[in-house]
Amino acid sequence: MFRIGNGYDVHRLVEGRKLILGGVEIPHETGLDGHSDADALLHALCDALLGACGLADIGQHFPDTDPRWKGISSLLLLEEVGKLCARENFKLVNADTILVAQRPRLAPHLPRMRENIARALHVEPRNINIKATTTEKLGFAGREEGIAAYAVVLVETTSA
Ligand code: MG
């Protein structure tokens, strides 16, 4: 059986924070604000996976009021989500994602993000796709107030 899931996340860009997307630290004058490392791409992907497996959302599994998740690498959260899905007998077929940011240019960093995600979820990198787009300076992303990410996944049951 196949099931789909989607996810969406936004974090605010602020001074004094690292910019981490797809587990890659990207040199930039602002970074994403949040309880964890605020990796919007991985959060959208976690939500897509949880959604596909009928496991609610990232906030229910990793509440931002829990000190255990403060400053944590979202790659660890993604790995945990992968395990939760495996426990429900689902495996990832493929993921397609979009990062929405006016700046910085993300294209050079996409291959490393892809490798990080593939490693965390124990799949081949070719099953993970990441696209980056600007919004032609429109909206919050265009004004560089934040970065958004969308994810869609397909999962397959591993047992009858
Ligand atoms: Mg988030």
GROMACS .gro file of N, CA and C and ligand atoms in nm:
model
  481
    1MET      N    1   0.084  -0.120   0.000
    1MET     CA    2   0.000   0.000   0.000
    1MET      C    3   0.088   0.126   0.000
    2PHE      N    4   0.046   0.222  -0.077
    2PHE     CA    5   0.117   0.350  -0.081
    2PHE      C    6   0.035   0.457  -0.011
    3ARG      N    7   0.105   0.550   0.050
    3ARG     CA    8   0.037   0.665   0.111
    3ARG      C    9   0.122   0.790   0.088
    4ILE      N   10   0.054   0.903   0.080
    4ILE     CA   11   0.127   1.029   0.061
    4ILE      C   12   0.116   1.116   0.186
    5GLY      N   13   0.208   1.209   0.197
    5GLY     CA   14   0.202   1.306   0.306
    5GLY      C   15   0.261   1.437   0.258
    6ASN      N   16   0.215   1.547   0.317
    6ASN     CA   17   0.280   1.674   0.283
    6ASN      C   18   0.314   1.750   0.410
    7GLY      N   19   0.406   1.842   0.396
    7GLY     CA   20   0.450   1.920   0.512
    7GLY      C   21   0.488   2.060   0.469
    8TYR      N   22   0.473   2.152   0.563
    8TYR     CA   23   0.506   2.293   0.537
    8TYR      C   24   0.563   2.352   0.664
    9ASP      N   25   0.665   2.434   0.650
    9ASP     CA   26   0.720   2.499   0.770
    9ASP      C   27   0.780   2.634   0.732
   10VAL      N   28   0.778   2.724   0.828
   10VAL     CA   29   0.837   2.858   0.812
   10VAL      C   30   0.914   2.891   0.939
   11HIS      N   31   1.031   2.947   0.924
   11HIS     CA   32   1.099   3.006   1.039
   11HIS      C   33   1.145   3.147   1.002
   12ARG      N   34   1.150   3.229   1.106
   12ARG     CA   35   1.187   3.369   1.092
   12ARG      C   36   1.339   3.384   1.081
   13LEU      N   37   1.384   3.472   0.994
   13LEU     CA   38   1.528   3.503   0.982
   13LEU      C   39   1.564   3.613   1.081
   14VAL      N   40   1.663   3.587   1.165
   14VAL     CA   41   1.706   3.686   1.264
   14VAL      C   42   1.859   3.693   1.268
   15GLU      N   43   1.909   3.802   1.323
   15GLU     CA   44   2.053   3.813   1.342
   15GLU      C   45   2.094   3.728   1.462
   16GLY      N   46   2.219   3.682   1.460
   16GLY     CA   47   2.273   3.609   1.574
   16GLY      C   48   2.235   3.462   1.579
   17ARG      N   49   2.182   3.410   1.469
   17ARG     CA   50   2.152   3.267   1.462
   17ARG      C   51   2.220   3.209   1.338
   18LYS      N   52   2.256   3.080   1.346
   18LYS     CA   53   2.311   3.012   1.229
   18LYS      C   54   2.199   2.981   1.131
   19LEU      N   55   2.234   2.983   1.002
   19LEU     CA   56   2.137   2.941   0.900
   19LEU      C   57   2.167   2.794   0.867
   20ILE      N   58   2.075   2.707   0.909
   20ILE     CA   59   2.092   2.564   0.884
   20ILE      C   60   1.972   2.512   0.807
   21LEU      N   61   1.999   2.456   0.691
   21LEU     CA   62   1.893   2.399   0.607
   21LEU      C   63   1.938   2.263   0.555
   22GLY      N   64   1.852   2.164   0.569
   22GLY     CA   65   1.891   2.030   0.526
   22GLY      C   66   2.015   1.981   0.599
   23GLY      N   67   2.035   2.029   0.720
   23GLY     CA   68   2.151   1.988   0.799
   23GLY      C   69   2.281   2.051   0.754
   24VAL      N   70   2.274   2.150   0.666
   24VAL     CA   71   2.395   2.218   0.616
   24VAL      C   72   2.399   2.360   0.673
   25GLU      N   73   2.513   2.396   0.732
   25GLU     CA   74   2.528   2.533   0.781
   25GLU      C   75   2.571   2.621   0.664
   26ILE      N   76   2.489   2.722   0.636
   26ILE     CA   77   2.510   2.806   0.519
   26ILE      C   78   2.554   2.945   0.564
   27PRO      N   79   2.670   2.990   0.518
   27PRO     CA   80   2.718   3.123   0.559
   27PRO      C   81   2.620   3.232   0.516
   28HIS      N   82   2.571   3.311   0.614
   28HIS     CA   83   2.474   3.416   0.582
   28HIS      C   84   2.469   3.511   0.701
   29GLU      N   85   2.426   3.635   0.679
   29GLU     CA   86   2.427   3.732   0.789
   29GLU      C   87   2.311   3.714   0.886
   30THR      N   88   2.212   3.636   0.848
   30THR     CA   89   2.103   3.603   0.941
   30THR      C   90   2.082   3.451   0.940
   31GLY      N   91   2.012   3.404   1.043
   31GLY     CA   92   1.982   3.262   1.052
   31GLY      C   93   1.839   3.242   1.096
   32LEU      N   94   1.795   3.116   1.099
   32LEU     CA   95   1.655   3.087   1.132
   32LEU      C   96   1.639   3.074   1.283
   33ASP      N   97   1.534   3.138   1.334
   33ASP     CA   98   1.506   3.139   1.476
   33ASP      C   99   1.413   3.025   1.512
   34GLY      N  100   1.435   2.963   1.626
   34GLY     CA  101   1.347   2.854   1.669
   34GLY      C  102   1.404   2.783   1.789
   35HIS      N  103   1.327   2.687   1.840
   35HIS     CA  104   1.364   2.614   1.961
   35HIS      C  105   1.479   2.516   1.931
   36SER      N  106   1.466   2.444   1.817
   36SER     CA  107   1.573   2.354   1.774
   36SER      C  108   1.669   2.436   1.687
   37ASP      N  109   1.734   2.373   1.591
   37ASP     CA  110   1.818   2.450   1.498
   37ASP      C  111   1.734   2.521   1.392
   38ALA      N  112   1.602   2.503   1.398
   38ALA     CA  113   1.506   2.575   1.313
   38ALA      C  114   1.523   2.544   1.163
   39ASP      N  115   1.560   2.420   1.136
   39ASP     CA  116   1.581   2.376   0.997
   39ASP      C  117   1.445   2.352   0.931
   40ALA      N  118   1.395   2.456   0.865
   40ALA     CA  119   1.259   2.451   0.810
   40ALA      C  120   1.242   2.337   0.709
   41LEU      N  121   1.346   2.309   0.631
   41LEU     CA  122   1.335   2.202   0.531
   41LEU      C  123   1.313   2.067   0.599
   42LEU      N  124   1.393   2.040   0.702
   42LEU     CA  125   1.379   1.910   0.770
   42LEU      C  126   1.248   1.902   0.848
   43HIS      N  127   1.201   2.015   0.900
   43HIS     CA  128   1.073   2.013   0.972
   43HIS      C  129   0.958   1.985   0.876
   44ALA      N  130   0.961   2.044   0.758
   44ALA     CA  131   0.856   2.017   0.659
   44ALA      C  132   0.860   1.870   0.619
   45LEU      N  133   0.980   1.818   0.605
   45LEU     CA  134   0.996   1.677   0.566
   45LEU      C  135   0.947   1.585   0.678
   46CYS      N  136   0.980   1.616   0.802
   46CYS     CA  137   0.930   1.537   0.916
   46CYS      C  138   0.778   1.535   0.916
   47ASP      N  139   0.717   1.651   0.896
   47ASP     CA  140   0.571   1.659   0.897
   47ASP      C  141   0.510   1.580   0.781
   48ALA      N  142   0.575   1.582   0.665
   48ALA     CA  143   0.524   1.505   0.551
   48ALA      C  144   0.529   1.356   0.582
   49LEU      N  145   0.639   1.311   0.640
   49LEU     CA  146   0.654   1.169   0.674
   49LEU      C  147   0.553   1.127   0.780
   50LEU      N  148   0.542   1.209   0.885
   50LEU     CA  149   0.446   1.177   0.991
   50LEU      C  150   0.305   1.175   0.936
   51GLY      N  151   0.275   1.270   0.849
   51GLY     CA  152   0.142   1.275   0.788
   51GLY      C  153   0.113   1.150   0.706
   52ALA      N  154   0.210   1.108   0.627
   52ALA     CA  155   0.190   0.990   0.542
   52ALA      C  156   0.163   0.866   0.627
   53CYS      N  157   0.228   0.860   0.743
   53CYS     CA  158   0.215   0.742   0.829
   53CYS      C  159   0.101   0.755   0.929
   54GLY      N  160   0.026   0.865   0.923
   54GLY     CA  161  -0.086   0.884   1.015
   54GLY      C  162  -0.041   0.909   1.158
   55LEU      N  163   0.074   0.975   1.172
   55LEU     CA  164   0.132   0.996   1.306
   55LEU      C  165   0.131   1.144   1.347
   56ALA      N  166   0.026   1.215   1.311
   56ALA     CA  167   0.008   1.355   1.354
   56ALA      C  168   0.119   1.444   1.300
   57ASP      N  169   0.186   1.520   1.387
   57ASP     CA  170   0.283   1.617   1.337
   57ASP      C  171   0.402   1.630   1.431
   58ILE      N  172   0.499   1.706   1.386
   58ILE     CA  173   0.627   1.718   1.457
   58ILE      C  174   0.610   1.780   1.596
   59GLY      N  175   0.513   1.873   1.608
   59GLY     CA  176   0.491   1.940   1.735
   59GLY      C  177   0.444   1.843   1.843
   60GLN      N  178   0.372   1.739   1.803
   60GLN     CA  179   0.323   1.639   1.900
   60GLN      C  180   0.435   1.548   1.948
   61HIS      N  181   0.529   1.520   1.858
   61HIS     CA  182   0.638   1.428   1.895
   61HIS      C  183   0.754   1.501   1.962
   62PHE      N  184   0.779   1.625   1.918
   62PHE     CA  185   0.892   1.701   1.971
   62PHE      C  186   0.846   1.841   2.010
   63PRO      N  187   0.770   1.855   2.119
   63PRO     CA  188   0.715   1.986   2.155
   63PRO      C  189   0.824   2.089   2.181
   64ASP      N  190   0.799   2.213   2.137
   64ASP     CA  191   0.903   2.315   2.153
   64ASP      C  192   0.909   2.371   2.296
   65THR      N  193   0.829   2.308   2.385
   65THR     CA  194   0.838   2.344   2.528
   65THR      C  195   0.933   2.247   2.600
   66ASP      N  196   0.978   2.141   2.528
   66ASP     CA  197   1.060   2.038   2.589
   66ASP      C  198   1.208   2.075   2.578
   67PRO      N  199   1.275   2.092   2.694
   67PRO     CA  200   1.417   2.133   2.690
   67PRO      C  201   1.508   2.033   2.618
   68ARG      N  202   1.462   1.907   2.604
   68ARG     CA  203   1.544   1.806   2.534
   68ARG      C  204   1.571   1.846   2.389
   69TRP      N  205   1.477   1.921   2.329
   69TRP     CA  206   1.490   1.953   2.186
   69TRP      C  207   1.552   2.091   2.163
   70LYS      N  208   1.592   2.159   2.271
   70LYS     CA  209   1.647   2.294   2.255
   70LYS      C  210   1.781   2.287   2.184
   71GLY      N  211   1.790   2.358   2.071
   71GLY     CA  212   1.915   2.366   1.996
   71GLY      C  213   1.954   2.237   1.926
   72ILE      N  214   1.865   2.137   1.928
   72ILE     CA  215   1.899   2.006   1.872
   72ILE      C  216   1.908   2.014   1.719
   73SER      N  217   1.998   1.932   1.662
   73SER     CA  218   2.006   1.921   1.516
   73SER      C  219   1.880   1.852   1.466
   74SER      N  220   1.814   1.914   1.370
   74SER     CA  221   1.691   1.855   1.318
   74SER      C  222   1.717   1.727   1.240
   75LEU      N  223   1.843   1.701   1.205
   75LEU     CA  224   1.874   1.571   1.143
   75LEU      C  225   1.843   1.459   1.241
   76LEU      N  226   1.864   1.485   1.371
   76LEU     CA  227   1.832   1.384   1.472
   76LEU      C  228   1.681   1.364   1.482
   77LEU      N  229   1.607   1.475   1.472
   77LEU     CA  230   1.460   1.464   1.473
   77LEU      C  231   1.413   1.384   1.351
   78LEU      N  232   1.474   1.413   1.235
   78LEU     CA  233   1.436   1.342   1.112
   78LEU      C  234   1.464   1.192   1.125
   79GLU      N  235   1.580   1.160   1.184
   79GLU     CA  236   1.613   1.019   1.206
   79GLU      C  237   1.509   0.953   1.294
   80GLU      N  238   1.469   1.023   1.401
   80GLU     CA  239   1.367   0.971   1.491
   80GLU      C  240   1.235   0.949   1.418
   81VAL      N  241   1.199   1.045   1.333
   81VAL     CA  242   1.075   1.033   1.257
   81VAL      C  243   1.084   0.912   1.164
   82GLY      N  244   1.200   0.891   1.103
   82GLY     CA  245   1.221   0.774   1.018
   82GLY      C  246   1.197   0.645   1.096
   83LYS      N  247   1.245   0.642   1.221
   83LYS     CA  248   1.225   0.523   1.305
   83LYS      C  249   1.078   0.503   1.340
   84LEU      N  250   1.009   0.615   1.370
   84LEU     CA  251   0.865   0.606   1.401
   84LEU      C  252   0.789   0.548   1.283
   85CYS      N  253   0.824   0.592   1.162
   85CYS     CA  254   0.758   0.541   1.041
   85CYS      C  255   0.788   0.393   1.022
   86ALA      N  256   0.915   0.355   1.045
   86ALA     CA  257   0.954   0.215   1.030
   86ALA      C  258   0.877   0.127   1.128
   87ARG      N  259   0.855   0.180   1.249
   87ARG     CA  260   0.780   0.106   1.351
   87ARG      C  261   0.636   0.081   1.307
   88GLU      N  262   0.584   0.172   1.226
   88GLU     CA  263   0.447   0.157   1.172
   88GLU      C  264   0.448   0.079   1.041
   89ASN      N  265   0.565   0.022   1.007
   89ASN     CA  266   0.582  -0.057   0.884
   89ASN      C  267   0.569   0.025   0.756
   90PHE      N  268   0.620   0.147   0.760
   90PHE     CA  269   0.625   0.227   0.638
   90PHE      C  270   0.770   0.258   0.602
   91LYS      N  271   0.800   0.257   0.472
   91LYS     CA  272   0.932   0.305   0.429
   91LYS      C  273   0.913   0.412   0.322
   92LEU      N  274   1.007   0.504   0.320
   92LEU     CA  275   1.000   0.615   0.225
   92LEU      C  276   1.030   0.566   0.084
   93VAL      N  277   0.943   0.603  -0.010
   93VAL     CA  278   0.970   0.576  -0.151
   93VAL      C  279   1.049   0.693  -0.208
   94ASN      N  280   0.991   0.813  -0.200
   94ASN     CA  281   1.065   0.932  -0.243
   94ASN      C  282   1.008   1.055  -0.176
   95ALA      N  283   1.089   1.158  -0.175
   95ALA     CA  284   1.047   1.287  -0.120
   95ALA      C  285   1.079   1.395  -0.222
   96ASP      N  286   0.989   1.490  -0.237
   96ASP     CA  287   1.014   1.606  -0.322
   96ASP      C  288   0.989   1.730  -0.236
   97THR      N  289   1.084   1.821  -0.236
   97THR     CA  290   1.077   1.934  -0.144
   97THR      C  291   1.108   2.065  -0.216
   98ILE      N  292   1.060   2.174  -0.157
   98ILE     CA  293   1.089   2.307  -0.211
   98ILE      C  294   1.132   2.398  -0.096
   99LEU      N  295   1.242   2.465  -0.115
   99LEU     CA  296   1.286   2.569  -0.022
   99LEU      C  297   1.253   2.703  -0.085
  100VAL      N  298   1.194   2.792  -0.006
  100VAL     CA  299   1.155   2.924  -0.057
  100VAL      C  300   1.234   3.030   0.017
  101ALA      N  301   1.331   3.090  -0.051
  101ALA     CA  302   1.417   3.191   0.011
  101ALA      C  303   1.463   3.290  -0.095
  102GLN      N  304   1.457   3.417  -0.060
  102GLN     CA  305   1.507   3.518  -0.154
  102GLN      C  306   1.660   3.515  -0.159
  103ARG      N  307   1.719   3.504  -0.041
  103ARG     CA  308   1.864   3.497  -0.025
  103ARG      C  309   1.894   3.409   0.095
  104PRO      N  310   2.011   3.350   0.106
  104PRO     CA  311   2.119   3.343   0.009
  104PRO      C  312   2.087   3.244  -0.103
  105ARG      N  313   2.176   3.235  -0.199
  105ARG     CA  314   2.159   3.139  -0.306
  105ARG      C  315   2.181   2.999  -0.249
  106LEU      N  316   2.081   2.914  -0.263
  106LEU     CA  317   2.088   2.783  -0.198
  106LEU      C  318   2.139   2.671  -0.289
  107ALA      N  319   2.133   2.696  -0.420
  107ALA     CA  320   2.167   2.589  -0.516
  107ALA      C  321   2.299   2.517  -0.485
  108PRO      N  322   2.406   2.591  -0.449
  108PRO     CA  323   2.533   2.520  -0.426
  108PRO      C  324   2.528   2.422  -0.308
  109HIS      N  325   2.431   2.439  -0.220
  109HIS     CA  326   2.425   2.358  -0.098
  109HIS      C  327   2.329   2.239  -0.110
  110LEU      N  328   2.251   2.235  -0.217
  110LEU     CA  329   2.147   2.132  -0.228
  110LEU      C  330   2.203   1.989  -0.228
  111PRO      N  331   2.314   1.963  -0.299
  111PRO     CA  332   2.364   1.824  -0.298
  111PRO      C  333   2.398   1.774  -0.158
  112ARG      N  334   2.456   1.860  -0.073
  112ARG     CA  335   2.490   1.814   0.062
  112ARG      C  336   2.364   1.794   0.147
  113MET      N  337   2.264   1.881   0.127
  113MET     CA  338   2.137   1.862   0.200
  113MET      C  339   2.076   1.727   0.164
  114ARG      N  340   2.081   1.698   0.034
  114ARG     CA  341   2.024   1.574  -0.015
  114ARG      C  342   2.094   1.453   0.048
  115GLU      N  343   2.226   1.459   0.054
  115GLU     CA  344   2.302   1.349   0.115
  115GLU      C  345   2.268   1.334   0.263
  116ASN      N  346   2.257   1.447   0.333
  116ASN     CA  347   2.224   1.442   0.477
  116ASN      C  348   2.089   1.375   0.499
  117ILE      N  349   1.991   1.414   0.419
  117ILE     CA  350   1.856   1.360   0.435
  117ILE      C  351   1.854   1.211   0.402
  118ALA      N  352   1.921   1.176   0.291
  118ALA     CA  353   1.924   1.035   0.249
  118ALA      C  354   1.987   0.949   0.358
  119ARG      N  355   2.096   1.000   0.419
  119ARG     CA  356   2.165   0.924   0.524
  119ARG      C  357   2.073   0.907   0.645
  120ALA      N  358   2.005   1.015   0.684
  120ALA     CA  359   1.919   1.009   0.803
  120ALA      C  360   1.803   0.912   0.784
  121LEU      N  361   1.756   0.900   0.659
  121LEU     CA  362   1.638   0.817   0.635
  121LEU      C  363   1.672   0.681   0.571
  122HIS      N  364   1.802   0.655   0.555
  122HIS     CA  365   1.848   0.527   0.499
  122HIS      C  366   1.787   0.499   0.361
  123VAL      N  367   1.793   0.599   0.275
  123VAL     CA  368   1.749   0.580   0.136
  123VAL      C  369   1.860   0.633   0.044
  124GLU      N  370   1.847   0.601  -0.084
  124GLU     CA  371   1.944   0.651  -0.183
  124GLU      C  372   1.918   0.800  -0.206
  125PRO      N  373   2.024   0.879  -0.225
  125PRO     CA  374   2.004   1.022  -0.251
  125PRO      C  375   1.911   1.051  -0.369
  126ARG      N  376   1.909   0.961  -0.469
  126ARG     CA  377   1.823   0.988  -0.586
  126ARG      C  378   1.674   0.989  -0.548
  127ASN      N  379   1.641   0.936  -0.430
  127ASN     CA  380   1.501   0.936  -0.387
  127ASN      C  381   1.463   1.062  -0.310
  128ILE      N  382   1.558   1.150  -0.294
  128ILE     CA  383   1.534   1.277  -0.225
  128ILE      C  384   1.556   1.390  -0.325
  129ASN      N  385   1.458   1.472  -0.345
  129ASN     CA  386   1.473   1.585  -0.436
  129ASN      C  387   1.450   1.716  -0.361
  130ILE      N  388   1.538   1.810  -0.385
  130ILE     CA  389   1.525   1.942  -0.319
  130ILE      C  390   1.533   2.049  -0.427
  131LYS      N  391   1.434   2.136  -0.427
  131LYS     CA  392   1.433   2.248  -0.521
  131LYS      C  393   1.438   2.377  -0.439
  132ALA      N  394   1.500   2.479  -0.496
  132ALA     CA  395   1.503   2.608  -0.427
  132ALA      C  396   1.446   2.712  -0.521
  133THR      N  397   1.366   2.801  -0.463
  133THR     CA  398   1.309   2.909  -0.543
  133THR      C  399   1.308   3.039  -0.462
  134THR      N  400   1.306   3.152  -0.532
  134THR     CA  401   1.280   3.280  -0.467
  134THR      C  402   1.131   3.309  -0.486
  135THR      N  403   1.085   3.423  -0.434
  135THR     CA  404   0.946   3.461  -0.462
  135THR      C  405   0.944   3.596  -0.535
  136GLU      N  406   1.052   3.622  -0.613
  136GLU     CA  407   1.060   3.748  -0.688
  136GLU      C  408   1.039   3.868  -0.595
  137LYS      N  409   1.096   3.856  -0.474
  137LYS     CA  410   1.091   3.962  -0.372
  137LYS      C  411   0.951   3.989  -0.316
  138LEU      N  412   0.856   3.901  -0.343
  138LEU     CA  413   0.720   3.918  -0.291
  138LEU      C  414   0.704   3.844  -0.158
  139GLY      N  415   0.621   3.900  -0.071
  139GLY     CA  416   0.584   3.832   0.053
  139GLY      C  417   0.698   3.826   0.153
  140PHE      N  418   0.674   3.747   0.264
  140PHE     CA  419   0.773   3.745   0.373
  140PHE      C  420   0.906   3.687   0.329
  141ALA      N  421   0.899   3.586   0.243
  141ALA     CA  422   1.025   3.526   0.197
  141ALA      C  423   1.100   3.626   0.108
  142GLY      N  424   1.023   3.696   0.025
  142GLY     CA  425   1.084   3.794  -0.065
  142GLY      C  426   1.147   3.910   0.009
  143ARG      N  427   1.087   3.945   0.124
  143ARG     CA  428   1.142   4.054   0.206
  143ARG      C  429   1.253   4.004   0.299
  144GLU      N  430   1.285   3.876   0.287
  144GLU     CA  431   1.390   3.811   0.368
  144GLU      C  432   1.357   3.814   0.516
  145GLU      N  433   1.228   3.805   0.548
  145GLU     CA  434   1.185   3.797   0.688
  145GLU      C  435   1.186   3.653   0.738
  146GLY      N  436   1.181   3.560   0.644
  146GLY     CA  437   1.179   3.419   0.683
  146GLY      C  438   1.205   3.331   0.563
  147ILE      N  439   1.217   3.202   0.594
  147ILE     CA  440   1.236   3.101   0.489
  147ILE      C  441   1.128   2.995   0.508
  148ALA      N  442   1.070   2.951   0.397
  148ALA     CA  443   0.964   2.850   0.402
  148ALA      C  444   1.011   2.724   0.331
  149ALA      N  445   0.949   2.614   0.367
  149ALA     CA  446   0.980   2.488   0.299
  149ALA      C  447   0.853   2.404   0.286
  150TYR      N  448   0.843   2.338   0.172
  150TYR     CA  449   0.732   2.246   0.144
  150TYR      C  450   0.791   2.107   0.117
  151ALA      N  451   0.719   2.005   0.159
  151ALA     CA  452   0.765   1.868   0.130
  151ALA      C  453   0.646   1.779   0.098
  152VAL      N  454   0.665   1.692   0.002
  152VAL     CA  455   0.568   1.587  -0.029
  152VAL      C  456   0.643   1.456  -0.029
  153VAL      N  457   0.585   1.354   0.034
  153VAL     CA  458   0.649   1.223   0.035
  153VAL      C  459   0.552   1.114  -0.009
  154LEU      N  460   0.608   1.006  -0.059
  154LEU     CA  461   0.534   0.883  -0.082
  154LEU      C  462   0.597   0.776   0.006
  155VAL      N  463   0.514   0.705   0.081
  155VAL     CA  464   0.566   0.592   0.160
  155VAL      C  465   0.493   0.465   0.117
  156GLU      N  466   0.559   0.355   0.146
  156GLU     CA  467   0.508   0.223   0.106
  156GLU      C  468   0.507   0.134   0.229
  157THR      N  469   0.406   0.049   0.242
  157THR     CA  470   0.405  -0.041   0.357
  157THR      C  471   0.508  -0.152   0.335
  158THR      N  472   0.574  -0.191   0.443
  158THR     CA  473   0.679  -0.291   0.432
  158THR      C  474   0.628  -0.431   0.467
  159SER      N  475   0.502  -0.440   0.516
  159SER     CA  476   0.448  -0.574   0.543
  159SER      C  477   0.303  -0.577   0.497
  160ALA      N  478   0.252  -0.699   0.473
  160ALA     CA  479   0.117  -0.713   0.419
  160ALA      C  480   0.011  -0.677   0.521
  161MG      MG  481   0.974   2.430   1.243
   0.00000   0.00000   0.00000
